[in-house]
Each structure stands twice: as structure tokens, then as C-alpha cells.
Coordinates of C-alpha atoms (C1' of nucleotides) in Angstrom, one line a residue:
Chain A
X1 CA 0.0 0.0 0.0
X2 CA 0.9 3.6 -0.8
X3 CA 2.1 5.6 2.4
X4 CA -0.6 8.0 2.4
X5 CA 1.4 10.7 2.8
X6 CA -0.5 12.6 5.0
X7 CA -0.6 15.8 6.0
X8 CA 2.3 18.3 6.7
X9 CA 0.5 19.9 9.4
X10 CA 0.8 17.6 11.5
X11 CA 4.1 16.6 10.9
X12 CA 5.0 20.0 11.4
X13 CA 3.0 19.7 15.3
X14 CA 4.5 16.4 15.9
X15 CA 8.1 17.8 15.6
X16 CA 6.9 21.1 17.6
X17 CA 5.6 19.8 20.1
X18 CA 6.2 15.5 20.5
X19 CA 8.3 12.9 18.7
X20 CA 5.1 10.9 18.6
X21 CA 4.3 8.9 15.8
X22 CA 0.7 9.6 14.7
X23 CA 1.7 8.1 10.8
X24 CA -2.1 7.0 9.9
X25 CA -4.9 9.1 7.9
X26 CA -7.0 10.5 11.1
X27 CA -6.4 11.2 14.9
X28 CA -9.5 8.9 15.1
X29 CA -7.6 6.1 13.4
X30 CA -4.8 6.8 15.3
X31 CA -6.6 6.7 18.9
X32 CA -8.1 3.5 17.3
X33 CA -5.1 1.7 16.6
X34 CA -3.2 3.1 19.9
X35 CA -6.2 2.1 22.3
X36 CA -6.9 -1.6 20.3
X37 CA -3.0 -2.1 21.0
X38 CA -3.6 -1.1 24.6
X39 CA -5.6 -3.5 25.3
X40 CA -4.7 -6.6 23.6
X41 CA -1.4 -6.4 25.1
X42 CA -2.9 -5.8 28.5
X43 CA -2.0 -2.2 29.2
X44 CA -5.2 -2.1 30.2
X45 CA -6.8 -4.6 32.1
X46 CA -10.1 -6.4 31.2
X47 CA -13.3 -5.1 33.2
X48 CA -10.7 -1.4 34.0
X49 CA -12.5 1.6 33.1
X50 CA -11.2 4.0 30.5
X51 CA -11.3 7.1 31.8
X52 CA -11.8 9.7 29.1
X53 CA -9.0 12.1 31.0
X54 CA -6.7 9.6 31.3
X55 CA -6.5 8.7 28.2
X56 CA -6.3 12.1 26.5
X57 CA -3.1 12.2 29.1
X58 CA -1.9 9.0 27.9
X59 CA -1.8 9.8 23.8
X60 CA -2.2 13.6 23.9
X61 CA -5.6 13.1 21.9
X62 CA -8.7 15.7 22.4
X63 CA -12.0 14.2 23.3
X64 CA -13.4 13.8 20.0
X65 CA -11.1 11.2 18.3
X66 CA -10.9 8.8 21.6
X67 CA -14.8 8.6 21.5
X68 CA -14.7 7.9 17.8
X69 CA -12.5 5.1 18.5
X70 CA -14.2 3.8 22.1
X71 CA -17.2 3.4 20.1
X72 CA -15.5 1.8 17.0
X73 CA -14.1 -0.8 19.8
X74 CA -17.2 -1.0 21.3
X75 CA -18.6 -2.6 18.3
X76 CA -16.0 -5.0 17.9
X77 CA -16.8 -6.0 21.9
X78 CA -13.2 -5.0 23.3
X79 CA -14.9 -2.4 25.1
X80 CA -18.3 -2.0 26.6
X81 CA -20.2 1.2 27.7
X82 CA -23.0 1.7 30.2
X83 CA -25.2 4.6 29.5
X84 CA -24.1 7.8 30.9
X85 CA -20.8 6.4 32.8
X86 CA -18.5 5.4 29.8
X87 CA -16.2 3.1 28.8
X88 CA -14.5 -0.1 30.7
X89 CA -12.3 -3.2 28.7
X90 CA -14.8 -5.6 28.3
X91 CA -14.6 -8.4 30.8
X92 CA -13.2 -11.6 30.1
X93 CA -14.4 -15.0 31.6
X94 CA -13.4 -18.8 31.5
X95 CA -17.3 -19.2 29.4
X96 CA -16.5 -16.7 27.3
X97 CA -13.2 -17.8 25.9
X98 CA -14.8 -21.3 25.3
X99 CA -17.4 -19.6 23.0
X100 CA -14.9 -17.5 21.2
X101 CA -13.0 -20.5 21.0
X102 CA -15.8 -23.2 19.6
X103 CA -16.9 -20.5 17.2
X104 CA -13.5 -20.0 15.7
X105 CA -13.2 -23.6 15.1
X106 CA -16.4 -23.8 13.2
X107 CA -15.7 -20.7 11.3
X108 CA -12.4 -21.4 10.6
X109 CA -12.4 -25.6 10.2
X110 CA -15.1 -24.0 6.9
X111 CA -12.8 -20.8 5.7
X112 CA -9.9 -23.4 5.9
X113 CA -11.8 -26.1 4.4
X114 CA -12.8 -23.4 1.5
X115 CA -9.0 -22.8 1.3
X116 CA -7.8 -26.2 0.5
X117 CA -10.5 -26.5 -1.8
X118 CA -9.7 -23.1 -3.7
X119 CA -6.5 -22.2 -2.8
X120 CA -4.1 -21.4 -5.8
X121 CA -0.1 -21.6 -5.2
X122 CA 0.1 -18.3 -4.1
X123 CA -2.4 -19.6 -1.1
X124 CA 0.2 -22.4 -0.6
X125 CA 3.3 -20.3 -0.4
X126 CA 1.9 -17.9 1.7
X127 CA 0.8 -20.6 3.8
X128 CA 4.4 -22.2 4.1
X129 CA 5.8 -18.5 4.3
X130 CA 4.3 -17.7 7.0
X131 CA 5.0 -20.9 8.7
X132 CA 8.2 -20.8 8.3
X133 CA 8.4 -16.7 9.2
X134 CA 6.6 -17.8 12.6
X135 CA 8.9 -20.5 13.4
X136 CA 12.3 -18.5 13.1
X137 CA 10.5 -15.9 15.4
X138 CA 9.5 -18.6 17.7
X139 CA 12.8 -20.0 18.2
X140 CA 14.1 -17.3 18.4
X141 CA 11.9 -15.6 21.5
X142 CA 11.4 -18.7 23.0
X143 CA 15.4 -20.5 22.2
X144 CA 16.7 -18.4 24.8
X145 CA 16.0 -18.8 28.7
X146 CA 14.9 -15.6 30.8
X147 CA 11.6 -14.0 29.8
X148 CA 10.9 -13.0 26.7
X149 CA 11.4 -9.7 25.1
X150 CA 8.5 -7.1 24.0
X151 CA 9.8 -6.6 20.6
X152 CA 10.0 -10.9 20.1
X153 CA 6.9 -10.5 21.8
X154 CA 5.3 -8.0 19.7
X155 CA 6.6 -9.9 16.3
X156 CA 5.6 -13.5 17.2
X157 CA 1.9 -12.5 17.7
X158 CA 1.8 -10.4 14.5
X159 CA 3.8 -13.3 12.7
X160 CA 0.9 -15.5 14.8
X161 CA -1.5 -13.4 13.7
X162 CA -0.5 -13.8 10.0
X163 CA -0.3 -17.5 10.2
X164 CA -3.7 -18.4 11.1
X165 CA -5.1 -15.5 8.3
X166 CA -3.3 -17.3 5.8
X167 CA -4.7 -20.4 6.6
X168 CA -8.1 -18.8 5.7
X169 CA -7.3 -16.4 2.9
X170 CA -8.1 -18.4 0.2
X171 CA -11.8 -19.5 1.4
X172 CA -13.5 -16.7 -0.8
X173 CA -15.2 -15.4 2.1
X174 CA -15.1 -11.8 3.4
X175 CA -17.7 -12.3 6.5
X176 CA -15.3 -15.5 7.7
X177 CA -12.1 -13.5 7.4
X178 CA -14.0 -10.9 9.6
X179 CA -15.1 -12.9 12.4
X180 CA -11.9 -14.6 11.8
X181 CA -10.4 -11.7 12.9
X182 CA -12.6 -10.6 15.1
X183 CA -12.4 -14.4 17.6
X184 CA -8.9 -14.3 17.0
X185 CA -8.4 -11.0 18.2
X186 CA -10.4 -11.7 21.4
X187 CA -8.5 -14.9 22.2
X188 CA -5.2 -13.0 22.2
X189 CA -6.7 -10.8 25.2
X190 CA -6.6 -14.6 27.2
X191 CA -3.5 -15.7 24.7
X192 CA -1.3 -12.9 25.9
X193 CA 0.3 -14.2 29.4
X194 CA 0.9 -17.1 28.0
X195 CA 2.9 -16.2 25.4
X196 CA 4.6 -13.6 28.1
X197 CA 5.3 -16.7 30.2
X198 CA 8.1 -17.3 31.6
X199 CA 9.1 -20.2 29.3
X200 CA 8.5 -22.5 31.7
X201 CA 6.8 -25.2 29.5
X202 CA 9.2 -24.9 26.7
X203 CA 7.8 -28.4 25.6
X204 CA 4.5 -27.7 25.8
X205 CA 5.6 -24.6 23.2
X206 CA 7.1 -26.7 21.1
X207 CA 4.4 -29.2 20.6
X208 CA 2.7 -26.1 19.9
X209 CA 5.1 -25.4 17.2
X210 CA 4.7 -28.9 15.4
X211 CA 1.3 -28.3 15.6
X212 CA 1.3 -25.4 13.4
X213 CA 3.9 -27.1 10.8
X214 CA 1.8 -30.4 10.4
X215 CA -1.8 -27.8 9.7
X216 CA 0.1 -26.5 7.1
X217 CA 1.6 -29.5 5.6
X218 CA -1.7 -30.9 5.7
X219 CA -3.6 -27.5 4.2
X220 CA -0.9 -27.5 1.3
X221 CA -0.6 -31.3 0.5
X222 CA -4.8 -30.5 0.1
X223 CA -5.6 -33.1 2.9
X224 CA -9.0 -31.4 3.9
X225 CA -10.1 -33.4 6.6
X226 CA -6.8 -34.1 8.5
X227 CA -6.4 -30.3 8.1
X228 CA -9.5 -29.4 9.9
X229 CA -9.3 -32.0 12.1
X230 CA -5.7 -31.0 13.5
X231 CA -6.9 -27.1 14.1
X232 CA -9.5 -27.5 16.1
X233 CA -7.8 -29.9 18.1
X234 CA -5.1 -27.1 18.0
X235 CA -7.4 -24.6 18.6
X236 CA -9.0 -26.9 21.8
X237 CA -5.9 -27.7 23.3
X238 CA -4.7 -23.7 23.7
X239 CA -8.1 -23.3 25.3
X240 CA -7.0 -26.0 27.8
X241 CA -3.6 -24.2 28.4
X242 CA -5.3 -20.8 28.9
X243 CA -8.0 -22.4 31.2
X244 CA -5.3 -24.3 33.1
X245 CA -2.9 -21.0 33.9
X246 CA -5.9 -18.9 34.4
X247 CA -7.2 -21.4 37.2
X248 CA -3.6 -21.5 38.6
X249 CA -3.6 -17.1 38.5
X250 CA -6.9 -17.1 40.2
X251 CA -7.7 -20.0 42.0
Chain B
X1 CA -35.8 -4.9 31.4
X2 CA -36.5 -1.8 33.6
X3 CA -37.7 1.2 32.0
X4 CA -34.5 3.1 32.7
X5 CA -36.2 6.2 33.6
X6 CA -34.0 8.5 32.4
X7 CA -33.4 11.8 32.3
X8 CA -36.2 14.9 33.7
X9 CA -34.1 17.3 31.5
X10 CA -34.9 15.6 28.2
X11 CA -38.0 15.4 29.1
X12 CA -38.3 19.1 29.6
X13 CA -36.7 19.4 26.7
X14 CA -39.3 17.5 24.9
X15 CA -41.8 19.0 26.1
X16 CA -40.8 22.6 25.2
X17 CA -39.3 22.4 22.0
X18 CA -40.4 19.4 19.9
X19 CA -42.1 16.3 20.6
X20 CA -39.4 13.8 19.2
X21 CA -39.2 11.1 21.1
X22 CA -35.6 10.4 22.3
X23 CA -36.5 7.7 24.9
X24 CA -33.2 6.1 24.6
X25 CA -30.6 6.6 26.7
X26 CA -28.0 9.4 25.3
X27 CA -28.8 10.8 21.8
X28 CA -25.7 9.0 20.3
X29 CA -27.6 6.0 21.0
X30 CA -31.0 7.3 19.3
X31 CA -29.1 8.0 16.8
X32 CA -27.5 4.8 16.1
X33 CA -31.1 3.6 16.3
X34 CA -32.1 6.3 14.0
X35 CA -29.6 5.8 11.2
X36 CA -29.3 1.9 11.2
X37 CA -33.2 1.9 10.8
X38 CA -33.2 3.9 8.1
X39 CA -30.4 2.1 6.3
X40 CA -31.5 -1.0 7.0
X41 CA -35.4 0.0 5.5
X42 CA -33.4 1.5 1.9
X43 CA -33.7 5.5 3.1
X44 CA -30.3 6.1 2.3
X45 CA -29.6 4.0 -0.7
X46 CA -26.2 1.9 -0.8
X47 CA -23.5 3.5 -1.8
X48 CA -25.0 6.4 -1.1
X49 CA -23.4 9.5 0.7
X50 CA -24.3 10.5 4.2
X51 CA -23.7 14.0 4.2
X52 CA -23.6 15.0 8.4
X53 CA -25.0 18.4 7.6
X54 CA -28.0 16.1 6.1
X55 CA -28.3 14.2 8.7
X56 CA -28.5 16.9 11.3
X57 CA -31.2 18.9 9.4
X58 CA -32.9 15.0 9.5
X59 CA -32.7 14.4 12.8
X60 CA -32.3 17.4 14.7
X61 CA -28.7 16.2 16.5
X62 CA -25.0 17.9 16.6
X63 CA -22.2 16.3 14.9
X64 CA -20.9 14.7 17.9
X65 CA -23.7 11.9 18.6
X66 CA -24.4 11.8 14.9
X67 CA -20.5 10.8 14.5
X68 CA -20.5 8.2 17.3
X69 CA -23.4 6.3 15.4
X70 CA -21.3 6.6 12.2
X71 CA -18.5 5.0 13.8
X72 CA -20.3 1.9 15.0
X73 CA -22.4 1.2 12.4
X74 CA -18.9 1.3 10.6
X75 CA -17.8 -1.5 12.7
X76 CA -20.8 -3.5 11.2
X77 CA -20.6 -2.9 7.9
X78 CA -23.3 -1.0 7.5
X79 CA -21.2 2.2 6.7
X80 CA -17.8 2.7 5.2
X81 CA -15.8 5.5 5.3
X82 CA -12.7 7.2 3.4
X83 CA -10.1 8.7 5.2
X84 CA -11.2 12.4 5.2
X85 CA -14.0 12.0 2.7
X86 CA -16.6 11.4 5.3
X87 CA -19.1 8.0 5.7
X88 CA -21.2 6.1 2.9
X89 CA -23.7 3.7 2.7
X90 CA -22.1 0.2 2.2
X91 CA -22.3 -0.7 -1.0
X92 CA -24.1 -4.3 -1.9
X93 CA -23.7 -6.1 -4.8
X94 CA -24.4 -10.2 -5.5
X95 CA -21.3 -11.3 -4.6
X96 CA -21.4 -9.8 -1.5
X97 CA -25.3 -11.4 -0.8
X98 CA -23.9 -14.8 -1.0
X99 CA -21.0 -14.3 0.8
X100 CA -23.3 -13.3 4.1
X101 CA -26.2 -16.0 3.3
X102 CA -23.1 -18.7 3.0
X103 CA -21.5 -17.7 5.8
X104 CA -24.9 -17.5 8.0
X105 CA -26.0 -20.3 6.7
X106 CA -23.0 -22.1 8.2
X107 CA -23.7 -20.0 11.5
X108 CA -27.2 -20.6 12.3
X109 CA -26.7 -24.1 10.8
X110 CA -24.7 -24.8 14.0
X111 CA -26.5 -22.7 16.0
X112 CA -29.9 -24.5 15.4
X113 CA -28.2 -27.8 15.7
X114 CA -26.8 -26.5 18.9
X115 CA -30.1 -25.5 20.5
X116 CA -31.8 -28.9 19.0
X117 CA -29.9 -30.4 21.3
X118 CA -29.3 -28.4 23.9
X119 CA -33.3 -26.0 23.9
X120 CA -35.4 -26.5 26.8
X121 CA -39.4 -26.4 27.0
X122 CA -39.0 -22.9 27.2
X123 CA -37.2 -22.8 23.6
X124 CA -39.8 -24.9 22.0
X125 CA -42.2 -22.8 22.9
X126 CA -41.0 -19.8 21.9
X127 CA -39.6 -21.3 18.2
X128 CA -43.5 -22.4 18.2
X129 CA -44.7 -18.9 19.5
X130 CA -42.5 -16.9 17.5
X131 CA -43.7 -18.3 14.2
X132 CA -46.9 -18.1 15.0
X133 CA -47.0 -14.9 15.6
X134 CA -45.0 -14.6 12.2
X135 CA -47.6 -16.4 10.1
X136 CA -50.5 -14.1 11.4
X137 CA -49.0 -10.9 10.0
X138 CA -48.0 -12.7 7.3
X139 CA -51.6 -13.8 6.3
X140 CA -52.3 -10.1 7.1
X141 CA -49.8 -8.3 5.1
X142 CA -50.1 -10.2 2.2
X143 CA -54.0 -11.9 2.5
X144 CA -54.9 -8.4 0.9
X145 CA -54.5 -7.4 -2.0
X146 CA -52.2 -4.0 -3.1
X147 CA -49.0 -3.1 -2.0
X148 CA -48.2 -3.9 1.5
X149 CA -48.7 -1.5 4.6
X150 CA -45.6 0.4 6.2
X151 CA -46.8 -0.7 9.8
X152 CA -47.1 -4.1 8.3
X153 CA -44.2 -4.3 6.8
X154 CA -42.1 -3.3 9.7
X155 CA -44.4 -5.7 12.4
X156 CA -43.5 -8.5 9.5
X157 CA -39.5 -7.8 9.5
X158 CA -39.5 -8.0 13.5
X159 CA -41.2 -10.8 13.8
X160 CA -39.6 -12.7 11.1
X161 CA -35.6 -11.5 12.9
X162 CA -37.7 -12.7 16.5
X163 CA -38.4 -15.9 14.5
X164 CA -34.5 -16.3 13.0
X165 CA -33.6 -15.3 16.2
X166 CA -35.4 -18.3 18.5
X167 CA -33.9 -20.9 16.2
X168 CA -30.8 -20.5 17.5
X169 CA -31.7 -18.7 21.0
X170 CA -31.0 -22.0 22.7
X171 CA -27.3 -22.1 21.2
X172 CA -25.7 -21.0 24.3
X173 CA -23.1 -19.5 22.4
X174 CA -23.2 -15.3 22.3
X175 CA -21.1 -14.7 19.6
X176 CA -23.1 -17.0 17.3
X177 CA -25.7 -15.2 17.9
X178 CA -23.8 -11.7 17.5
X179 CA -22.7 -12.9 14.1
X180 CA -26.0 -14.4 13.2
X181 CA -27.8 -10.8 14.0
X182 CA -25.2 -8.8 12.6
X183 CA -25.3 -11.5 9.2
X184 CA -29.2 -11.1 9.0
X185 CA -29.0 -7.6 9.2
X186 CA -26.7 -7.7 6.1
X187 CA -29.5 -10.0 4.2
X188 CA -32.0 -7.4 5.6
X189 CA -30.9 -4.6 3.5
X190 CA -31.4 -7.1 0.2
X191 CA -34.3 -8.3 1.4
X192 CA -36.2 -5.2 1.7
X193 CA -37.4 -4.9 -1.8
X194 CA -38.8 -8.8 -2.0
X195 CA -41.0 -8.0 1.5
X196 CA -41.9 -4.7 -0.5
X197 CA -43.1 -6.1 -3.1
X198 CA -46.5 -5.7 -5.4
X199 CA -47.6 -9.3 -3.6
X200 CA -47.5 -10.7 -7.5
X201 CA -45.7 -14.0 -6.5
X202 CA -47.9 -14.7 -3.8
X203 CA -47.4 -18.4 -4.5
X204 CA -43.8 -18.1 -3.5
X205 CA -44.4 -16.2 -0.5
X206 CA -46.6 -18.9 0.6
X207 CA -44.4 -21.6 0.0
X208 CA -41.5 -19.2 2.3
X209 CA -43.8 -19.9 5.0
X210 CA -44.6 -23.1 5.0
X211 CA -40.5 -23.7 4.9
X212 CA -40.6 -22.1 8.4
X213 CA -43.6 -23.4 9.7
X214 CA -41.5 -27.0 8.7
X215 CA -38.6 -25.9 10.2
X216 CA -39.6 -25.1 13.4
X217 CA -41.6 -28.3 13.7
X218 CA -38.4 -30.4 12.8
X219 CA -36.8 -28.1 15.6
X220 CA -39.1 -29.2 18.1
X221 CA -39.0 -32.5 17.4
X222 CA -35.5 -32.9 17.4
X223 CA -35.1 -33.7 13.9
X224 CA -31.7 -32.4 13.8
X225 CA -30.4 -32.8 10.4
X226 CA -33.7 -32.8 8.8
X227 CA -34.1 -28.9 10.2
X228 CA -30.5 -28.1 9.3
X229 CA -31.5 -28.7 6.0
X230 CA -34.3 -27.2 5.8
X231 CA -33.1 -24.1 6.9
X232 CA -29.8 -24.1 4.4
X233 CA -32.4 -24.9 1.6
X234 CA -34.4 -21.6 3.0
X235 CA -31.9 -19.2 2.7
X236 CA -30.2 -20.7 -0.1
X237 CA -34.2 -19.8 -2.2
X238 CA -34.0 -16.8 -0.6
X239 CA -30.9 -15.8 -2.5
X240 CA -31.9 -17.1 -5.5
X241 CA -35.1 -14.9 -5.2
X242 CA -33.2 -11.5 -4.6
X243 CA -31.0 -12.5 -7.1
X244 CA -33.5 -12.8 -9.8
X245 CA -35.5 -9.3 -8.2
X246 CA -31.8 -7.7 -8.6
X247 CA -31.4 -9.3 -12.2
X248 CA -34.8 -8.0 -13.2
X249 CA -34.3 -4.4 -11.5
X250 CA -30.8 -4.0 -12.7
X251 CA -30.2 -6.0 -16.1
Chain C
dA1 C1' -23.8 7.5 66.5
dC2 C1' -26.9 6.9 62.3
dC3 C1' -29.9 7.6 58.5
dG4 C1' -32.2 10.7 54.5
dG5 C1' -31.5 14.4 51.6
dA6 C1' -29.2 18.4 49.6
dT7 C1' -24.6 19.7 47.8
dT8 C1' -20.2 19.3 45.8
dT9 C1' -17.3 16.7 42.9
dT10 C1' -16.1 14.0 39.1
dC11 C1' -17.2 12.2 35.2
dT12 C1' -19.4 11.8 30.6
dT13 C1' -21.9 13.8 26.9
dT14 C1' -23.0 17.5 23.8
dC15 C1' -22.4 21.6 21.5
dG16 C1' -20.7 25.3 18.2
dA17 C1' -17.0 27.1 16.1
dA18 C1' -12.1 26.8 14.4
dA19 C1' -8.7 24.1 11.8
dA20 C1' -7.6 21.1 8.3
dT21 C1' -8.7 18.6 3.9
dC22 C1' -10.4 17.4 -0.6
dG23 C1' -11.9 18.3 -5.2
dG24 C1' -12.4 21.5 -8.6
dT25 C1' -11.4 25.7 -11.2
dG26 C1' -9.0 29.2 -13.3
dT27 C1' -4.5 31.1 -14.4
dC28 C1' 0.2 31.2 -15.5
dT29 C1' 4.2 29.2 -17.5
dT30 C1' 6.5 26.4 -21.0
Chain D
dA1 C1' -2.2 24.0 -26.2
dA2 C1' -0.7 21.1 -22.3
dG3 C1' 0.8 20.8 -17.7
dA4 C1' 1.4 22.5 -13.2
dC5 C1' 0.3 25.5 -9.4
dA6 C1' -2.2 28.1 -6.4
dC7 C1' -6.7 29.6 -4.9
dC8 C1' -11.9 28.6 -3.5
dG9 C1' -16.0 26.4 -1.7
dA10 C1' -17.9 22.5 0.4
dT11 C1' -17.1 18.9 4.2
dT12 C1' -15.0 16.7 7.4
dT13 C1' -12.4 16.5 11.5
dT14 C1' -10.8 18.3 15.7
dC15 C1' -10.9 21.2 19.6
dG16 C1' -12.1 23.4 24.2
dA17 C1' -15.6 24.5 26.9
dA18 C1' -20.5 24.3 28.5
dA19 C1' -24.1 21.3 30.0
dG20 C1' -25.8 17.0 32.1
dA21 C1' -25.6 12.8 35.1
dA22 C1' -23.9 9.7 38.5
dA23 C1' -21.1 9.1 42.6
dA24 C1' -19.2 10.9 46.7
dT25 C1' -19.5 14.0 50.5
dC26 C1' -21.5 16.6 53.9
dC27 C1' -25.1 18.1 57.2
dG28 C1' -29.2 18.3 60.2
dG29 C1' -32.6 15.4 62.6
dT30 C1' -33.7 11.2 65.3

DNA sequence: ACCGGATTTTCTTTCGAAAATCGGTGTCTT
DNA sequence: AAGACACCGATTTTCGAAAGAAAATCCGGT
């Protein structure tokens, strides 16, 4: 995509007053993007409310654009608003991340199912590509003891991310890519400390791993069923890991 | 739900200047009411502009509630917008129809078979209740002859979402049944000009509701895969009906 | 001491106007 | 005459402050 080169005014502002970053098309898009990232990384914790001040603190934003992207969020159910006393991070529950997980599978088992049955090469080499991108980055962040870093961090959830699209982009359907997106984005809310772990279960990871690689060995080799089958076990067993650490945070 | 007595100064303000009726909580959210209705009934056309200056003069609101509603009905497709170009009407098109009925056929497809399995007397009766109450505004809308009545038009829509709706209350899954609404109110927008019809194909119609009336009696009795069916068949013919109404009014 | 009820405080929500942007139009240069 | 550039009008986007609610606090009466 073209860089949109935006707007010298604020380019001007930004190196008057801040060396902040605000690269997108509007400050709406920009609060939208900024806040989203928030909370999916768990700057701000589920059920917290978002105070309106503290956020025009926090990115230097006026009122206007931070409502335009509360409610944007709102729509998309990372945040929820009560009548006349704003904003909180939706809430997260052990219920709740089995139905976001269970409707993924269904939706993706079909857009991957779609994909196998439709997908050109270019479906299979991105499939492999990002694979293989997601791999390196897993060694990598996970191949070293300590805790992980935020940029490995950052990258193996995008790469993640990326991954599990792929898988899907071939099925034809914008609606599935969408709630694709949408379930996946709401699982990485309970994904996140898991990934942040401290690399405890470094087998557990790399079953994980081989998980991925035989999906997409499957998916590429056009073996529907195995496929299918192998995600939403996939998908299952990361709802067991999150259920498990979350009972063991909590309980 | 309680009434959620609101607000005395509205009220006032009702009183003495005009006697809209924003009974809602805060005017973003009559708004949102506001424009989604009028979208979803074919006011504003698809692909058609929404100018905010209009929509003020329409509705009697400020920019800032009229913008929030912009923004979440831009999180569900409803309306699009360009970087500083302002918000549209989402466009439609054929492609795009099958994509949602697809997609929600796979949906509520699971969604029934969930609530086969898992509805309770309570569900029965209200898949049985909700049809009924479907039919007899069918029988009335349609039983005379001349175009259809705006109040029965709108009674008919409701029901027939309340009827959708019950099929797959019983899921227990919240974000099938987020999709599910959010996918019907897609198919809404194309299904406006069949429900608006000059009653000519009154054979057809009459046909569409004996395909409910069989549905929800396979429902009930926990004829799974028979009602599955059923309802895949369903919205399958309806495509193929909008379909031929857009080949007719466009080619 | 303790419970209603008014008051202050702290938010959100809404407004109206200022700032910025886009598309088009006309002019000037090559 | 073709292309580029700068202005103009129409719209969107953003701001800061006023207006409106809910929560918190404070006060007199029992």
C-alpha cells in the first residue's frame, strides 16, 4: 500500500511539540489503533474503566477522536459502555473464551476447508511463508532462557497473527475473514500471558510449534479433513492451556 | 428490562421544544437507532453518501452523537468510510449477498443444531410462538390485495428477525448469535425490496412460510439434520429470489 | 452515633466554532 | 495548447468549553 502521505500539518506539530508517531490518515484512526493495542497487550486490564482524562493524558488526543474510536471498539466487543458512565475493557471469563474459542473452530475448520479446496499456489506459499516466518521468530523468542522480550513478543503475535489468516485467505469469504479476525483478536486478550510466560513449559511450546507445521503440511498437501481436524484440536488444546494458567492465576 | 427512567431534563426538553421522542438513553444512541433503521429499510440508498450536515437537518442532532453512530455502524458494515472523505452507505452487490447467506447459513446451521440439542421447553415454545405470531402478519400483510402496509411491513421484518432469532436462542453461544444478527441484518438490506413487493408471487411467499412453519416443527421435534436442511435450503431460495428481483431491476 | 437528603465533585456527553482537507477551477508558464 | 500550481468552496475532522448525570460528601434530625 501507498504511504498516504499525510498531512504536513501535523508533521510539522508532531516535531513542535512531541516525537510521537501519529503516521495514519486521522487522529480517530490513530486513537483507534493506539487504544486496540492497549488492550490486547494488556496495558489495560479487562473489566478497567477507561477514563476519558486519562486517556487524553496518555496519547495527547482531544476528546473527539478517543470517543470515535471507544465506540469503534465497542462494536467489535473489546470495550463496553454503560449509559451515561463510559467506557470499561470488556470483561473476560473462562465461558466466554470457550465460546470464542468453539466459534472460531467452526468458522475457521469452513474458511480453511474453502482454502484447501480453492487455494491457488500463491495460497500455498503464503501458507508455508508464514509458517516458516513464525517459526524462526519462535525459536528465536522462545530459544533463549529468561523471559521473553517485548519486541520478540510483539513480532511472534503479529507473525501468529499472520499465520492463522493465511490459513483462511483463500476460502473466498469476506464475513469469515472478519469474524476470523474478530475471535482471534479476542482470544489473544486470554492468549497474551501465556505467550509472556516465563518459558517454563518450553515443551509444551514446542508441541505447539509442530502443531502449526503439520496444519500446514496438511492445508498444502490438500488433505482437507486431516487439516481441519488437526486445528481444532489445536485450537482446543490452547483453550486448555489458557483455562489451566488462568485457574492457577486465580484460583 | 426496567424502564430506565431517564433523564427529567430531556424530558423538559421535549416538552418545550419538539415532541421527538428520544427515549433512549443518550442521543448517540438514538441516533444509532435512527440511522441503522433507516439504512436498513433503503432511506439512504447503498453507496450512497451521508452528508452530516443532512443528517442533522434530518434528525435534529450535533455532529458529535451523529459521528459516534457513524462510527459503530462502521464496525458492522453498514457504513464505510474514506479517510477524510466522510461515511457512505455500504455498498451491496451479489457477490457480496452470497458471501453473508453462505456464511450465515454455516452460523445458524450450527447454532440450530446447537439449540436442537441443547433448547429446553422454554425454547420450544417460543420457536412455536415466534412463528406463530410470524404467520398471522404474514396472512395479514399479504392476505390483501395492493402493496403492502408500512406498519405491516415493519411488524413482519421484526417478527420474522424474532423468528431467526429463537432458532438459535438455545445455542448457548453469544457470539453465534452476534454474528447471526449482525449477518441477518446484512441479508435485511437485500431483502427489503422482496418483503416490499406488489404481492404478485404470492405463491412463493406462501411456500416461504410453509418452509418455516417446517422448520420449526423439525426443531421441536429434534429432527436435527432434517431442520438443518431445511433451513440451508431456505436461505439458499432466498438468494436465488433476490437475485432474480436484482437481475430484473438492474439488467 | 446513624440515616435521608441536599450539595459538591467528578465524570461523561453534547455543542458550536475553528482548523484542516479534498476536489475542482482558473490562471500562469513552457 | 498542455501541464502545473495556487486559490476557492464545500465537508470533514478536531478542539475546548459548557451542559448534564452519576457518585461521593457533607449536614441536620432522630
Amino acid at each position: 500500500m501507498p504511504p498516504t502521505q499525510p498531512d504536513a500539518t501535523r508533521a510539522r506539530k508532531a516535531q513542535a511539540a512531541e516525537i510521537e508517531r501519529p503516521a495514519e490518515g486521522t487522529l480517530g484512526q490513530h486513537a483507534y489503533d493506539c487504544i486496540r493495542s492497549d488492550i490486547l497487550r494488556g496495558h489495560f486490564a479487562p473489566g478497567s474503566p477507561l477514563r476519558l482524562q486519562a486517556l487524553k493524558d496518555r496519547y495527547g488526543l482531544s476528546f473527539s477522536p478517543l470517543r470515535e474510536a471507544l465506540n469503534r471498539l465497542q462494536s467489535e466487543q473489546l470495550v463496553s459502555s454503560v449509559a451515561a458512565r463510559g467506557f470499561r475493557v470488556t470483561d473476560i471469563s473462562v465461558a466466554e473464551m470457550w465460546d470464542a474459542i468453539e466459534t472460531r473452530t467452526l468458522i475457521d475448520g469452513e474458511g480453511l476447508r474453502r482454502s484447501i479446496q480453492r487455494g491457488d499456489d500463491d495460497w500455498e506459499a503464503q501458507v508455508l511463508g508464514t509458517f516458516h516466518a513464525l517459526s524462526r521468530v519462535f525459536e528465536r523468542a522462545f530459544g533463549q532462557s529468561g523471559p521473553i522480550k517485548d519486541d520478540d513478543r510483539d513480532l511472534l503475535e503479529t507473525r501468529h497473527a499472520a499465520y492463522h489468516r493465511s490459513l483462511i485467505s483463500a476460502s473466498g469469504s469476506d464475513w469469515m475473514l472478519r469474524f476470523s479476525t474478530q475471535l482471534y483478536q479476542q482470544t489473544q486478550r486470554y492468549r497474551w500471558p501465556f505467550f509472556s510466560g516465563e518459558s517454563g513449559d518450553a515443551l509444551l511450546k514446542q508441541s505447539y510449534l509442530a502443531e502449526h507445521r503439520e496444519i500446514a503440511e496438511h492445508a498444502v498437501a490438500r488433505r482437507e479433513d486431516e487439516a481441519v481436524a488437526l486445528l481444532a484440536r489445536s485450537l482446543h488444546r490452547t483453550g486448555e492451556v489458557i483455562e489451566e494458567l488462568h485457574g492457577a492465576a486465580k484460583g
